[in-house]
Structures are given as C-alpha cells and as structure tokens.
Short mmCIF file of C-alpha atoms in Angstrom, two decimals:
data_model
loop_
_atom_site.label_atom_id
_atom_site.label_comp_id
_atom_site.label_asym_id
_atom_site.label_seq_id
_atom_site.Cartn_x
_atom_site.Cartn_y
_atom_site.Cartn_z
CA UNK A 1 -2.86 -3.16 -18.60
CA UNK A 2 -1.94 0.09 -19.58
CA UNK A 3 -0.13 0.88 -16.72
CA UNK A 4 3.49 -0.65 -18.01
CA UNK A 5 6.77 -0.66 -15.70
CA UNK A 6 9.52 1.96 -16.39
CA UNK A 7 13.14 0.67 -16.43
CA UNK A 8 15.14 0.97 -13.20
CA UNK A 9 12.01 2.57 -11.30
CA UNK A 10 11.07 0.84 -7.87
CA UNK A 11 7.72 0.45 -8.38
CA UNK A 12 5.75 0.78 -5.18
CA UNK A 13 1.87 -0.19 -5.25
CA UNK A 14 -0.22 0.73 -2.23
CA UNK A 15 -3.70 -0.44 -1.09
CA UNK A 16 -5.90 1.44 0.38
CA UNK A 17 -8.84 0.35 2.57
CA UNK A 18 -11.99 1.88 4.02
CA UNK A 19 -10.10 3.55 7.36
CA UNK A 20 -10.39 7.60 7.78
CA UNK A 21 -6.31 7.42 8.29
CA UNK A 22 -7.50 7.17 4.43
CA UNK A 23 -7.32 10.54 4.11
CA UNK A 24 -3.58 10.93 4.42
CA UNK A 25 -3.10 8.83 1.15
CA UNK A 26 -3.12 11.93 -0.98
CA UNK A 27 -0.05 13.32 1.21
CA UNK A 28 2.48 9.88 1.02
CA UNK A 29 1.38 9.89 -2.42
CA UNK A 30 2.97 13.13 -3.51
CA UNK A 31 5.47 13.17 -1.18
CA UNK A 32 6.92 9.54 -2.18
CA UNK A 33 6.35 10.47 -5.88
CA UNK A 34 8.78 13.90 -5.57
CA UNK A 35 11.53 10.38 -6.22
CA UNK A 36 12.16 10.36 -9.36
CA UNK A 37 13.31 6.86 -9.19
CA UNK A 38 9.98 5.73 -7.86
CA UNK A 39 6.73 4.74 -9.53
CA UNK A 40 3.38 5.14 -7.28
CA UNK A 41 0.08 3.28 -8.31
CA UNK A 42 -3.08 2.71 -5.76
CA UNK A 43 -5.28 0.10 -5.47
CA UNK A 44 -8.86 1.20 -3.55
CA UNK A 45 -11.72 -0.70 -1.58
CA UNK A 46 -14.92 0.41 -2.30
CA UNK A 47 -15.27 1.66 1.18
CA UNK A 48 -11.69 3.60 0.91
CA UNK A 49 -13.59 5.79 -1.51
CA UNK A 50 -15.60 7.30 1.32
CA UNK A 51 -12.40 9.42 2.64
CA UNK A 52 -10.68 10.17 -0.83
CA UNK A 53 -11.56 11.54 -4.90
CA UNK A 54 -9.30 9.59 -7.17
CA UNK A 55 -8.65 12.97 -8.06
CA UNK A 56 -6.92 14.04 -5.66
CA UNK A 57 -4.03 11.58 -5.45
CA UNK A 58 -1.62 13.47 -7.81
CA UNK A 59 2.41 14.11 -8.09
CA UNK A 60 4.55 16.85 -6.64
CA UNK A 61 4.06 17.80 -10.91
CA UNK A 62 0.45 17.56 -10.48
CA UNK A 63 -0.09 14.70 -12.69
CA UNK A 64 -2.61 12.20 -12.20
CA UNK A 65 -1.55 8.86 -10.08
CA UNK A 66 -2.90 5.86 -11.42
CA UNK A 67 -6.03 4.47 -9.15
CA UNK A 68 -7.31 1.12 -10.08
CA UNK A 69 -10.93 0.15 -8.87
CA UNK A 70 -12.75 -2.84 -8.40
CA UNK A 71 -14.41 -2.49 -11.32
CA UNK A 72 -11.44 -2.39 -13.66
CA UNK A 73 -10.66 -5.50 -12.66
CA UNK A 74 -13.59 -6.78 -14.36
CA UNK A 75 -13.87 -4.55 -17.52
CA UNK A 76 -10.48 -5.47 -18.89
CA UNK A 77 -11.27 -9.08 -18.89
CA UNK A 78 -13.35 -10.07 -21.47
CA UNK A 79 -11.56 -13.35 -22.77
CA UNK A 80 -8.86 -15.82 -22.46
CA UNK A 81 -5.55 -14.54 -22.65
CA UNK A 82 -7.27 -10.82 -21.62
CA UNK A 83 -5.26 -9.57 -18.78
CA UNK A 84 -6.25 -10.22 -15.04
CA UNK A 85 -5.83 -6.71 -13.36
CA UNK A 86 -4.50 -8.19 -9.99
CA UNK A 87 -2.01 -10.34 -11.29
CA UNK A 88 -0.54 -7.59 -13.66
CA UNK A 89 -0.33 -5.72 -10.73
CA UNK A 90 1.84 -8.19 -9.09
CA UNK A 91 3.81 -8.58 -11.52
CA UNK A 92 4.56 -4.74 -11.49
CA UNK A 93 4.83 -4.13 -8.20
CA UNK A 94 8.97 -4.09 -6.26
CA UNK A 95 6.87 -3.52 -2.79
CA UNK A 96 3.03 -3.42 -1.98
CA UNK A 97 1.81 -1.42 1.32
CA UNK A 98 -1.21 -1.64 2.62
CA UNK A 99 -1.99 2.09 4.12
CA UNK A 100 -4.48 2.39 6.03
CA UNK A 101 -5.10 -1.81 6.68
CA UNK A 102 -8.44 -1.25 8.41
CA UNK A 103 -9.78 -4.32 10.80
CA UNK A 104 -12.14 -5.58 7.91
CA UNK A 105 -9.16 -5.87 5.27
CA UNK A 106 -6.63 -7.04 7.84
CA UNK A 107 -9.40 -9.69 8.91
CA UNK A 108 -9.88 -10.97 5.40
CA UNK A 109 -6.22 -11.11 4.22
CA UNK A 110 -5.82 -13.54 7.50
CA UNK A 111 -8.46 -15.88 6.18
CA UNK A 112 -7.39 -15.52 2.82
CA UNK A 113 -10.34 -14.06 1.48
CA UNK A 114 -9.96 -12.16 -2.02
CA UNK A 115 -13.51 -10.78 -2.45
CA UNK A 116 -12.04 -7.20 -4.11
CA UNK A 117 -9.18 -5.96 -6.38
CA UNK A 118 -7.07 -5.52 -3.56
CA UNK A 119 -7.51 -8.69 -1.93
CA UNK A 120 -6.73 -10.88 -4.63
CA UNK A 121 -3.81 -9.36 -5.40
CA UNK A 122 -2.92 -9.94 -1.44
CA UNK A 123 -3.67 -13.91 -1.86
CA UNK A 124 -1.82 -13.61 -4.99
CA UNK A 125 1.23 -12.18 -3.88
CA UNK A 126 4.11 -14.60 -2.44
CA UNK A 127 5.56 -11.73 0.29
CA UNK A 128 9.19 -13.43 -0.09
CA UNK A 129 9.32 -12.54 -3.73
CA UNK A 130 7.40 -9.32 -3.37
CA UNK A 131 7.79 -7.63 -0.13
CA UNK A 132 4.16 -6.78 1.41
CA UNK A 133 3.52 -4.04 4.27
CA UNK A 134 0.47 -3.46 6.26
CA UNK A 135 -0.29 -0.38 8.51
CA UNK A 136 -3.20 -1.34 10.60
CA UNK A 137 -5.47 1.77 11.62
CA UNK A 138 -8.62 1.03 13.95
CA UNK A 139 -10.14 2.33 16.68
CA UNK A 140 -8.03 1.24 19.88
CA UNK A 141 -10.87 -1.43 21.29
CA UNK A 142 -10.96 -3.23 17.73
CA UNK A 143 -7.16 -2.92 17.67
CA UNK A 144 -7.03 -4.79 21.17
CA UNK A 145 -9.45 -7.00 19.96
CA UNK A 146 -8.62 -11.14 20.61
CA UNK A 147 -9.69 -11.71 17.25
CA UNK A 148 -7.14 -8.83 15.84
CA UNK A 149 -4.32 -10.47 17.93
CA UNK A 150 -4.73 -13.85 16.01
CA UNK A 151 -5.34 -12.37 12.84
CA UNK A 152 -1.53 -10.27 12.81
CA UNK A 153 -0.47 -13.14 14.26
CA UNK A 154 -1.93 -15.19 11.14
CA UNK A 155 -0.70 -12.53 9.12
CA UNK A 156 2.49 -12.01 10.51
CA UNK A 157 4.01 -15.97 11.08
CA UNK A 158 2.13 -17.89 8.58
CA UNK A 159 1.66 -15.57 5.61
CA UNK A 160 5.08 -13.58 5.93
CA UNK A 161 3.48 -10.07 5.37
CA UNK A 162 5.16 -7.53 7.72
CA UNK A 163 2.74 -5.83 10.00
CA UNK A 164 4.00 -2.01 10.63
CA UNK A 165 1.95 0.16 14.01
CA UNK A 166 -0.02 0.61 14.65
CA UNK A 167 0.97 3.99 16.99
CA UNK A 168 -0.78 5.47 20.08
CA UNK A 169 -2.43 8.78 19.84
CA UNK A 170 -5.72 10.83 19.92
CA UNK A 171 -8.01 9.32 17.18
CA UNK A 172 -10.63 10.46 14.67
CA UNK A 173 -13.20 9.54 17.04
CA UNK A 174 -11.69 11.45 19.91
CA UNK A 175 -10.27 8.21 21.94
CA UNK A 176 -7.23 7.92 22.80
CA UNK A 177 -4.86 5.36 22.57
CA UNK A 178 -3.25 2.64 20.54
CA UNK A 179 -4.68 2.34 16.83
CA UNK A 180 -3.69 5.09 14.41
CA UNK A 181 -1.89 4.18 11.40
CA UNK A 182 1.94 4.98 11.73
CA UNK A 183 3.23 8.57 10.63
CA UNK A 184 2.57 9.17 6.72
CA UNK A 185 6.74 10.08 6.99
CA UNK A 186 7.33 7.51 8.71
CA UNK A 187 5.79 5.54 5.64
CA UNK A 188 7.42 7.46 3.33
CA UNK A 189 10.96 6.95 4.65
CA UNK A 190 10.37 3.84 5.39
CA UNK A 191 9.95 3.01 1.70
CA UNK A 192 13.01 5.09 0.63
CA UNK A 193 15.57 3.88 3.34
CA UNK A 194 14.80 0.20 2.71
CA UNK A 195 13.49 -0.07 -0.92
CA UNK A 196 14.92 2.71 -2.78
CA UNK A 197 18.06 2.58 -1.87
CA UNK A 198 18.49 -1.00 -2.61
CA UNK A 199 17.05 -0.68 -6.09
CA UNK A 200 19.40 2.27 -6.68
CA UNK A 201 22.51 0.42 -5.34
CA UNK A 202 22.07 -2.66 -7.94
CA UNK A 203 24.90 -2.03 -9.97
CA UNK A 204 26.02 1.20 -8.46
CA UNK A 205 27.52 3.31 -5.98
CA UNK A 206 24.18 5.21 -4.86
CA UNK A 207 23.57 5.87 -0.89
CA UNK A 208 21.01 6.98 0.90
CA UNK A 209 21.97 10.25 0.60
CA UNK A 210 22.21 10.19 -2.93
CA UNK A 211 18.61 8.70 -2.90
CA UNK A 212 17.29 12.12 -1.16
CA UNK A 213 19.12 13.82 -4.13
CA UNK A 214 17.01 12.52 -6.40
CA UNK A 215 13.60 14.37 -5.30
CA UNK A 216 12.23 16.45 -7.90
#
C-alpha cells in the first residue's frame, strides 16, 4: 500500500456508497481534515461515483485525499505475499464510517456479503477492535422497510457495528420524512468528540478543547 500510517494520527477511513447524501462527502472530508491530528482516506462503491469526482475530495490545504477504488484492490495483487488492499486498510484504520450507508450496502453488510472493496473490508473488520459507524440514507419508504428493520437489527445486535440516523427531513426526491443521512457536522463532531480526543489523551493532558485547537 502506499498509503502508510503517520505516528500519533487517528486515522479515520470512510466508505462511501451509491446514496445522493453522497454528495456531502467532499464537505466532512475537508472539514474533518482542517485536524491536524487526523488522517482521512475514502473507500468508494462503484455506484458512489455517480454523485462525486475523486477530485474533488481534497484538504482545507487543497491536497488530494486518498480514494481507493474497486479496482485497486485488484491491481496491487499480483502474487503471494502482494498486499490485499482491504485488509491493509484495516489494519490502518482507528475508526471506519460508513457515510452515506445506502439500503443496498446496508443490506449486504447484514448478510455478510463482500462483493466490492468496501465490503470486504466490512466482513473483515472485527467492530470491537476497530470501531465501525454507519449513517443510513434512503428514501423514507425503503428506510421503513420490514426488510431494513431486520437488517439494522442484524447489523446492530449480531455484528456490533453502530448504526447512526438516520434523521427526518425534506429529501432529494422531494418526500418528506425519515431517511436522510445525519448532519455532515454532526458526523464531523461526532468523530472528534469521541475519537480524537481519546487518541489525543493517551499519554497526555489534551481535552476537547484542546482538540478544536488543533484545526489548521
């Protein structure tokens, strides 16, 4: 991989999957990266692609955030002991969130289906080593779903991954009601609050507070 941890960083990965809430990745991207004790990377369905340009997921510096595709996760193995993409990830990743978790990902992590990059590294991920977040975002019928229920359920009790919203308001379709994705700060803080600080505190005196003081 040539993506390699930095030294006292939390390193927070986040999935993305094909959802229009999608398009507010760019936006919890920069604003979590303007941490300078935080590392962002992405992880992208093919169908995420339809709301976002790899190129526009960039720091509050402007520099490029690392996006990794499906298809790097079969160029860079070619042989045994080549690296397998979702496990390196793992092993990087402090936290993973899943932002948007539309009703097709959230439906295959509950049957433990690992059919893309993002997936696999799901199945591969024990959530009470490595915490794991979703944000469901679907339109309000499919949230309300009986097949939805089971699967956060599923998700939830038996796999340990911590289900987050979804929220009620006016969607991208024009409905309204229960289904968006929760507030991109809301994301954000939640990240710094529980996983920053904690990281920052190991062996010192840092607050929350003190956290905030270290945007860029």
């Amino acid at each position: 991989m040539e993506e390699q941890s930095k030294p006292g960083k939390l390193n927070v990965l986040i999935g993305t999957s094909g959802s229009v809430a999608t398009i507010k990745l760019p936006t919890i991207v920069q604003e979590l990266s303007k941490y300078e004790m935080l590392e962002v990377q992405v992880v992208t369905t093919p169908s995420a692609l339809h709301f976002f340009e790899p190129s526009q997921l960039v720091t509050a510096k402007g520099e490029p955030v690392k996006v990794w595709t499906d298809e790097e996760e079969w160029q860079s193995w070619k042989k045994i002991p080549d690296p397998i993409v979702h496990i390196e990830l793992r092993r990087w990743a402090d936290v993973i969130l899943v932002c948007p978790c539309s009703a097709n990902t959230l439906a295959k992590i509950s049957n433990g289906l690992c059919d893309n990059l993002l997936t696999s590294l799901i199945r591969a991920t024990n959530p009470k080593d490595t915490p794991v977040i979703i944000f469901p975002s679907m339109n309000t019928l499919m949230y309300e779903h009986p097949l939805t229920r089971k699967q956060i359920k599923i998700v939830a009790e038996e796999i340990g991954i911590e289900v987050n919203g979804p929220i009620s308001k006016t969607l991208a379709c024009g409905d309204k009601g229960l289904g968006a994705m929760t507030e991109w700060r809301d994301i954000v803080d939640l990240v710094v609050t529980r996983f920053l600080t904690k990281k920052m505190s190991i062996g010192n005196t840092y607050l929350v507070e003190s956290c905030r003081g270290q945007r860029q």
